[in-house]
């Protein structure tokens, strides 16, 4: 049986004095995708930030590869293989797409994916490789964030609103990438507005309502 990559147990979180998470629990194994659903983009952002400890006071347990990480910084989380992927997270806007992917990184966990393999998985990144990252279409920029995480050796991707504002062509590449990563044993935590387009890929789906997760 695949090992558990992420285990969240009785997690409470407070943001701006609001008790935002009220004891949520779930676990994700290698090769699984867990989808956290809520129609409000602001709520989804706060949910993902609570999971990784951004601007949040937390209680409970968040274990990555069996290491307790409740009080870890993002840098320490990256050392365990976690990468947070949002629209332009970690992207240097004045560098080209390819220059962003070629930046050196101290890999703490595993080895990174070769550049040519990235381009085979996401053809749009090859097409736009010389374009400054600032001018990439939103969907391609999001895929660049994921590609950069893969280059740096991450195996646990926390992905916010991946399909938001994507053209159908780019969305198809994104879904194909998710399918491939699952098959290769990556663990994916994805926020989305609804189960549309992702229900066939998701191993677990939860509705986030009033601070708690409910099976979808």
PDB file of C-alpha atoms in Angstrom:
ATOM      1  CA  UNK A   1       0.000   0.000   0.000  1.00  0.00           C
ATOM      2  CA  UNK A   2       1.354   3.488  -0.854  1.00  0.00           C
ATOM      3  CA  UNK A   3       2.747   5.442   2.070  1.00  0.00           C
ATOM      4  CA  UNK A   4       0.923   8.416   3.542  1.00  0.00           C
ATOM      5  CA  UNK A   5       2.462  11.659   2.302  1.00  0.00           C
ATOM      6  CA  UNK A   6       0.265  14.137   4.182  1.00  0.00           C
ATOM      7  CA  UNK A   7      -1.779  13.545   7.332  1.00  0.00           C
ATOM      8  CA  UNK A   8      -3.876  16.392   8.745  1.00  0.00           C
ATOM      9  CA  UNK A   9      -5.481  15.653  12.108  1.00  0.00           C
ATOM     10  CA  UNK A  10      -7.831  17.845  14.156  1.00  0.00           C
ATOM     11  CA  UNK A  11      -6.405  20.995  12.577  1.00  0.00           C
ATOM     12  CA  UNK A  12      -7.697  24.303  13.917  1.00  0.00           C
ATOM     13  CA  UNK A  13      -6.635  27.630  12.444  1.00  0.00           C
ATOM     14  CA  UNK A  14      -7.297  31.276  13.254  1.00  0.00           C
ATOM     15  CA  UNK A  15      -6.964  34.138  10.776  1.00  0.00           C
ATOM     16  CA  UNK A  16      -7.585  37.730  11.838  1.00  0.00           C
ATOM     17  CA  UNK A  17      -9.134  36.441  15.092  1.00  0.00           C
ATOM     18  CA  UNK A  18     -11.607  34.273  13.129  1.00  0.00           C
ATOM     19  CA  UNK A  19     -11.696  30.565  14.009  1.00  0.00           C
ATOM     20  CA  UNK A  20     -11.371  29.551  10.351  1.00  0.00           C
ATOM     21  CA  UNK A  21     -10.580  25.816  10.532  1.00  0.00           C
ATOM     22  CA  UNK A  22     -12.511  23.859  13.137  1.00  0.00           C
ATOM     23  CA  UNK A  23     -10.752  20.557  13.564  1.00  0.00           C
ATOM     24  CA  UNK A  24     -10.414  19.253   9.997  1.00  0.00           C
ATOM     25  CA  UNK A  25      -8.800  15.876   9.300  1.00  0.00           C
ATOM     26  CA  UNK A  26      -7.802  14.083   6.102  1.00  0.00           C
ATOM     27  CA  UNK A  27      -4.870  12.108   4.715  1.00  0.00           C
ATOM     28  CA  UNK A  28      -3.340  11.719   1.259  1.00  0.00           C
ATOM     29  CA  UNK A  29      -1.139   8.858   0.095  1.00  0.00           C
ATOM     30  CA  UNK A  30       1.449   8.744  -2.658  1.00  0.00           C
ATOM     31  CA  UNK A  31      -0.267   9.026  -6.019  1.00  0.00           C
ATOM     32  CA  UNK A  32      -3.489  10.466  -4.609  1.00  0.00           C
ATOM     33  CA  UNK A  33      -5.236  13.730  -5.406  1.00  0.00           C
ATOM     34  CA  UNK A  34      -7.406  15.345  -2.741  1.00  0.00           C
ATOM     35  CA  UNK A  35      -9.759  18.131  -3.854  1.00  0.00           C
ATOM     36  CA  UNK A  36     -11.012  20.760  -1.409  1.00  0.00           C
ATOM     37  CA  UNK A  37     -14.107  22.476  -2.766  1.00  0.00           C
ATOM     38  CA  UNK A  38     -15.667  25.858  -2.011  1.00  0.00           C
ATOM     39  CA  UNK A  39     -17.361  28.339  -4.374  1.00  0.00           C
ATOM     40  CA  UNK A  40     -15.610  31.416  -2.891  1.00  0.00           C
ATOM     41  CA  UNK A  41     -12.072  32.143  -4.125  1.00  0.00           C
ATOM     42  CA  UNK A  42     -11.211  34.120  -0.977  1.00  0.00           C
ATOM     43  CA  UNK A  43     -12.243  31.189   1.209  1.00  0.00           C
ATOM     44  CA  UNK A  44     -10.213  28.768  -0.908  1.00  0.00           C
ATOM     45  CA  UNK A  45      -7.139  30.974  -0.579  1.00  0.00           C
ATOM     46  CA  UNK A  46      -7.518  31.133   3.197  1.00  0.00           C
ATOM     47  CA  UNK A  47      -8.049  27.379   3.354  1.00  0.00           C
ATOM     48  CA  UNK A  48      -4.856  26.614   1.461  1.00  0.00           C
ATOM     49  CA  UNK A  49      -2.891  29.170   3.473  1.00  0.00           C
ATOM     50  CA  UNK A  50      -4.171  27.555   6.670  1.00  0.00           C
ATOM     51  CA  UNK A  51      -2.971  24.142   5.524  1.00  0.00           C
ATOM     52  CA  UNK A  52       0.585  25.373   5.011  1.00  0.00           C
ATOM     53  CA  UNK A  53       0.644  27.851   7.895  1.00  0.00           C
ATOM     54  CA  UNK A  54       0.724  31.182   6.049  1.00  0.00           C
ATOM     55  CA  UNK A  55      -0.422  34.096   8.247  1.00  0.00           C
ATOM     56  CA  UNK A  56      -2.217  31.644  10.486  1.00  0.00           C
ATOM     57  CA  UNK A  57      -2.227  30.530  14.102  1.00  0.00           C
ATOM     58  CA  UNK A  58      -2.741  26.768  14.186  1.00  0.00           C
ATOM     59  CA  UNK A  59      -3.349  23.885  16.558  1.00  0.00           C
ATOM     60  CA  UNK A  60      -3.520  20.186  15.778  1.00  0.00           C
ATOM     61  CA  UNK A  61      -1.240  18.088  13.595  1.00  0.00           C
ATOM     62  CA  UNK A  62       0.087  18.334  10.033  1.00  0.00           C
ATOM     63  CA  UNK A  63       2.498  15.512   9.228  1.00  0.00           C
ATOM     64  CA  UNK A  64       4.469  15.300   5.984  1.00  0.00           C
ATOM     65  CA  UNK A  65       6.293  12.032   5.380  1.00  0.00           C
ATOM     66  CA  UNK A  66       5.643  11.268   9.058  1.00  0.00           C
ATOM     67  CA  UNK A  67       7.315  14.491  10.241  1.00  0.00           C
ATOM     68  CA  UNK A  68       5.255  16.921  12.327  1.00  0.00           C
ATOM     69  CA  UNK A  69       5.287  20.296  10.545  1.00  0.00           C
ATOM     70  CA  UNK A  70       2.710  22.383  12.411  1.00  0.00           C
ATOM     71  CA  UNK A  71       5.222  25.134  13.212  1.00  0.00           C
ATOM     72  CA  UNK A  72       7.416  24.816  10.114  1.00  0.00           C
ATOM     73  CA  UNK A  73       8.139  27.732   7.785  1.00  0.00           C
ATOM     74  CA  UNK A  74       7.550  27.369   4.041  1.00  0.00           C
ATOM     75  CA  UNK A  75      11.283  26.895   3.549  1.00  0.00           C
ATOM     76  CA  UNK A  76      11.319  23.964   5.960  1.00  0.00           C
ATOM     77  CA  UNK A  77       8.214  22.528   4.306  1.00  0.00           C
ATOM     78  CA  UNK A  78      10.004  22.661   0.949  1.00  0.00           C
ATOM     79  CA  UNK A  79      12.824  20.636   2.455  1.00  0.00           C
ATOM     80  CA  UNK A  80      10.276  17.865   3.001  1.00  0.00           C
ATOM     81  CA  UNK A  81       9.091  18.023  -0.609  1.00  0.00           C
ATOM     82  CA  UNK A  82       6.075  20.357  -0.342  1.00  0.00           C
ATOM     83  CA  UNK A  83       5.533  23.134  -2.851  1.00  0.00           C
ATOM     84  CA  UNK A  84       2.684  25.666  -2.830  1.00  0.00           C
ATOM     85  CA  UNK A  85       1.551  26.456  -6.372  1.00  0.00           C
ATOM     86  CA  UNK A  86      -0.603  29.500  -7.037  1.00  0.00           C
ATOM     87  CA  UNK A  87      -0.842  31.833 -10.037  1.00  0.00           C
ATOM     88  CA  UNK A  88       2.671  33.262  -9.838  1.00  0.00           C
ATOM     89  CA  UNK A  89       4.132  31.808  -6.649  1.00  0.00           C
ATOM     90  CA  UNK A  90       7.919  31.823  -6.753  1.00  0.00           C
ATOM     91  CA  UNK A  91       8.074  33.193 -10.298  1.00  0.00           C
ATOM     92  CA  UNK A  92      10.490  36.021 -11.147  1.00  0.00           C
ATOM     93  CA  UNK A  93       8.438  38.190 -13.534  1.00  0.00           C
ATOM     94  CA  UNK A  94      11.286  39.771 -15.495  1.00  0.00           C
ATOM     95  CA  UNK A  95      12.920  36.458 -16.356  1.00  0.00           C
ATOM     96  CA  UNK A  96      11.685  34.324 -19.196  1.00  0.00           C
ATOM     97  CA  UNK A  97       9.699  31.200 -18.543  1.00  0.00           C
ATOM     98  CA  UNK A  98      12.722  29.023 -19.290  1.00  0.00           C
ATOM     99  CA  UNK A  99      15.072  31.146 -17.192  1.00  0.00           C
ATOM    100  CA  UNK A 100      12.740  30.627 -14.238  1.00  0.00           C
ATOM    101  CA  UNK A 101      12.949  26.873 -14.767  1.00  0.00           C
ATOM    102  CA  UNK A 102      16.743  26.960 -15.016  1.00  0.00           C
ATOM    103  CA  UNK A 103      17.299  28.840 -11.761  1.00  0.00           C
ATOM    104  CA  UNK A 104      19.448  26.936  -9.305  1.00  0.00           C
ATOM    105  CA  UNK A 105      17.735  25.546  -6.238  1.00  0.00           C
ATOM    106  CA  UNK A 106      19.018  23.698  -3.206  1.00  0.00           C
ATOM    107  CA  UNK A 107      17.159  20.437  -3.592  1.00  0.00           C
ATOM    108  CA  UNK A 108      16.500  18.897  -0.213  1.00  0.00           C
ATOM    109  CA  UNK A 109      14.123  16.157  -1.266  1.00  0.00           C
ATOM    110  CA  UNK A 110      14.674  13.900  -4.241  1.00  0.00           C
ATOM    111  CA  UNK A 111      15.830  14.991  -7.673  1.00  0.00           C
ATOM    112  CA  UNK A 112      14.186  17.458  -9.971  1.00  0.00           C
ATOM    113  CA  UNK A 113      12.455  16.695 -13.269  1.00  0.00           C
ATOM    114  CA  UNK A 114      14.573  17.361 -16.395  1.00  0.00           C
ATOM    115  CA  UNK A 115      13.633  20.391 -18.470  1.00  0.00           C
ATOM    116  CA  UNK A 116      12.891  18.426 -21.644  1.00  0.00           C
ATOM    117  CA  UNK A 117      10.530  16.184 -19.704  1.00  0.00           C
ATOM    118  CA  UNK A 118       8.729  19.266 -18.385  1.00  0.00           C
ATOM    119  CA  UNK A 119       8.290  20.512 -21.942  1.00  0.00           C
ATOM    120  CA  UNK A 120       6.965  17.141 -23.092  1.00  0.00           C
ATOM    121  CA  UNK A 121       4.370  17.192 -20.298  1.00  0.00           C
ATOM    122  CA  UNK A 122       3.420  20.858 -20.765  1.00  0.00           C
ATOM    123  CA  UNK A 123       3.906  21.873 -24.420  1.00  0.00           C
ATOM    124  CA  UNK A 124       2.712  25.436 -23.761  1.00  0.00           C
ATOM    125  CA  UNK A 125       5.783  26.044 -21.620  1.00  0.00           C
ATOM    126  CA  UNK A 126       7.983  25.164 -24.583  1.00  0.00           C
ATOM    127  CA  UNK A 127       5.921  27.451 -26.808  1.00  0.00           C
ATOM    128  CA  UNK A 128       6.292  30.367 -24.373  1.00  0.00           C
ATOM    129  CA  UNK A 129       9.793  29.562 -23.089  1.00  0.00           C
ATOM    130  CA  UNK A 130      11.304  32.885 -24.230  1.00  0.00           C
ATOM    131  CA  UNK A 131       8.416  35.068 -23.062  1.00  0.00           C
ATOM    132  CA  UNK A 132       8.939  37.101 -19.864  1.00  0.00           C
ATOM    133  CA  UNK A 133       7.006  35.400 -17.080  1.00  0.00           C
ATOM    134  CA  UNK A 134       5.160  38.665 -16.409  1.00  0.00           C
ATOM    135  CA  UNK A 135       3.464  38.391 -19.810  1.00  0.00           C
ATOM    136  CA  UNK A 136       2.472  34.738 -19.678  1.00  0.00           C
ATOM    137  CA  UNK A 137      -1.242  33.949 -19.878  1.00  0.00           C
ATOM    138  CA  UNK A 138      -2.647  33.245 -16.405  1.00  0.00           C
ATOM    139  CA  UNK A 139      -3.085  29.544 -17.080  1.00  0.00           C
ATOM    140  CA  UNK A 140       0.420  29.097 -18.445  1.00  0.00           C
ATOM    141  CA  UNK A 141       1.836  31.045 -15.498  1.00  0.00           C
ATOM    142  CA  UNK A 142       0.133  28.621 -13.123  1.00  0.00           C
ATOM    143  CA  UNK A 143       1.605  25.664 -14.993  1.00  0.00           C
ATOM    144  CA  UNK A 144       5.008  27.343 -14.793  1.00  0.00           C
ATOM    145  CA  UNK A 145       4.679  27.435 -11.002  1.00  0.00           C
ATOM    146  CA  UNK A 146       3.953  23.714 -10.995  1.00  0.00           C
ATOM    147  CA  UNK A 147       6.803  23.022 -13.392  1.00  0.00           C
ATOM    148  CA  UNK A 148       9.216  24.953 -11.205  1.00  0.00           C
ATOM    149  CA  UNK A 149       8.126  22.853  -8.219  1.00  0.00           C
ATOM    150  CA  UNK A 150       8.781  19.685 -10.218  1.00  0.00           C
ATOM    151  CA  UNK A 151      12.195  20.981 -11.279  1.00  0.00           C
ATOM    152  CA  UNK A 152      13.044  21.490  -7.608  1.00  0.00           C
ATOM    153  CA  UNK A 153      12.140  17.948  -6.618  1.00  0.00           C
ATOM    154  CA  UNK A 154       8.798  18.493  -4.853  1.00  0.00           C
ATOM    155  CA  UNK A 155       6.572  15.439  -4.483  1.00  0.00           C
ATOM    156  CA  UNK A 156       3.679  17.064  -2.571  1.00  0.00           C
ATOM    157  CA  UNK A 157       2.008  19.871  -4.513  1.00  0.00           C
ATOM    158  CA  UNK A 158      -0.547  22.134  -2.833  1.00  0.00           C
ATOM    159  CA  UNK A 159      -2.274  23.752  -5.806  1.00  0.00           C
ATOM    160  CA  UNK A 160      -4.723  26.640  -5.553  1.00  0.00           C
ATOM    161  CA  UNK A 161      -7.359  27.248  -8.242  1.00  0.00           C
ATOM    162  CA  UNK A 162      -5.404  25.594 -11.039  1.00  0.00           C
ATOM    163  CA  UNK A 163      -8.146  25.648 -13.682  1.00  0.00           C
ATOM    164  CA  UNK A 164      -9.390  29.161 -12.921  1.00  0.00           C
ATOM    165  CA  UNK A 165      -9.468  31.408 -16.032  1.00  0.00           C
ATOM    166  CA  UNK A 166      -7.717  28.792 -18.195  1.00  0.00           C
ATOM    167  CA  UNK A 167      -8.585  28.419 -21.853  1.00  0.00           C
ATOM    168  CA  UNK A 168      -9.881  24.953 -22.787  1.00  0.00           C
ATOM    169  CA  UNK A 169      -6.579  24.133 -24.520  1.00  0.00           C
ATOM    170  CA  UNK A 170      -4.454  25.018 -21.482  1.00  0.00           C
ATOM    171  CA  UNK A 171      -6.933  23.365 -19.111  1.00  0.00           C
ATOM    172  CA  UNK A 172      -6.568  20.111 -21.049  1.00  0.00           C
ATOM    173  CA  UNK A 173      -2.790  20.281 -20.597  1.00  0.00           C
ATOM    174  CA  UNK A 174      -3.278  20.922 -16.885  1.00  0.00           C
ATOM    175  CA  UNK A 175      -5.595  17.927 -16.486  1.00  0.00           C
ATOM    176  CA  UNK A 176      -3.205  15.729 -18.445  1.00  0.00           C
ATOM    177  CA  UNK A 177      -0.348  16.868 -16.196  1.00  0.00           C
ATOM    178  CA  UNK A 178      -2.342  16.031 -13.063  1.00  0.00           C
ATOM    179  CA  UNK A 179      -3.107  12.572 -14.439  1.00  0.00           C
ATOM    180  CA  UNK A 180       0.570  11.934 -15.204  1.00  0.00           C
ATOM    181  CA  UNK A 181       1.774  13.165 -11.825  1.00  0.00           C
ATOM    182  CA  UNK A 182      -0.717  10.939 -10.015  1.00  0.00           C
ATOM    183  CA  UNK A 183       0.471   7.934 -12.023  1.00  0.00           C
ATOM    184  CA  UNK A 184       4.068   8.727 -11.058  1.00  0.00           C
ATOM    185  CA  UNK A 185       3.297   8.820  -7.351  1.00  0.00           C
ATOM    186  CA  UNK A 186       3.070  12.553  -6.704  1.00  0.00           C
ATOM    187  CA  UNK A 187       0.605  13.666  -4.041  1.00  0.00           C
ATOM    188  CA  UNK A 188      -1.683  16.537  -5.051  1.00  0.00           C
ATOM    189  CA  UNK A 189      -3.847  18.762  -2.846  1.00  0.00           C
ATOM    190  CA  UNK A 190      -6.040  20.895  -5.074  1.00  0.00           C
ATOM    191  CA  UNK A 191      -8.564  23.628  -4.281  1.00  0.00           C
ATOM    192  CA  UNK A 192     -11.379  24.236  -6.736  1.00  0.00           C
ATOM    193  CA  UNK A 193     -14.771  25.898  -6.938  1.00  0.00           C
ATOM    194  CA  UNK A 194     -16.633  22.688  -7.789  1.00  0.00           C
ATOM    195  CA  UNK A 195     -16.062  19.094  -8.816  1.00  0.00           C
ATOM    196  CA  UNK A 196     -16.519  19.953 -12.502  1.00  0.00           C
ATOM    197  CA  UNK A 197     -13.650  18.668 -14.684  1.00  0.00           C
ATOM    198  CA  UNK A 198     -11.757  17.052 -11.787  1.00  0.00           C
ATOM    199  CA  UNK A 199     -14.124  14.465 -10.335  1.00  0.00           C
ATOM    200  CA  UNK A 200     -12.667  11.682 -12.491  1.00  0.00           C
ATOM    201  CA  UNK A 201      -9.151  12.463 -11.257  1.00  0.00           C
ATOM    202  CA  UNK A 202      -9.848  13.018  -7.576  1.00  0.00           C
ATOM    203  CA  UNK A 203      -9.341  10.174  -5.117  1.00  0.00           C
ATOM    204  CA  UNK A 204     -11.007  12.205  -2.370  1.00  0.00           C
ATOM    205  CA  UNK A 205     -13.287  15.255  -2.525  1.00  0.00           C
ATOM    206  CA  UNK A 206     -14.372  17.410   0.385  1.00  0.00           C
ATOM    207  CA  UNK A 207     -16.689  20.383   0.628  1.00  0.00           C
ATOM    208  CA  UNK A 208     -15.319  23.058   2.950  1.00  0.00           C
ATOM    209  CA  UNK A 209     -18.259  24.609   4.815  1.00  0.00           C
ATOM    210  CA  UNK A 210     -18.264  26.580   8.072  1.00  0.00           C
ATOM    211  CA  UNK A 211     -14.723  25.596   8.978  1.00  0.00           C
ATOM    212  CA  UNK A 212     -15.147  21.869   8.419  1.00  0.00           C
ATOM    213  CA  UNK A 213     -14.722  19.303   5.646  1.00  0.00           C
ATOM    214  CA  UNK A 214     -17.640  17.213   4.431  1.00  0.00           C
ATOM    215  CA  UNK A 215     -17.335  14.293   2.026  1.00  0.00           C
ATOM    216  CA  UNK A 216     -18.509  15.313  -1.441  1.00  0.00           C
TER     217      UNK A 216
END
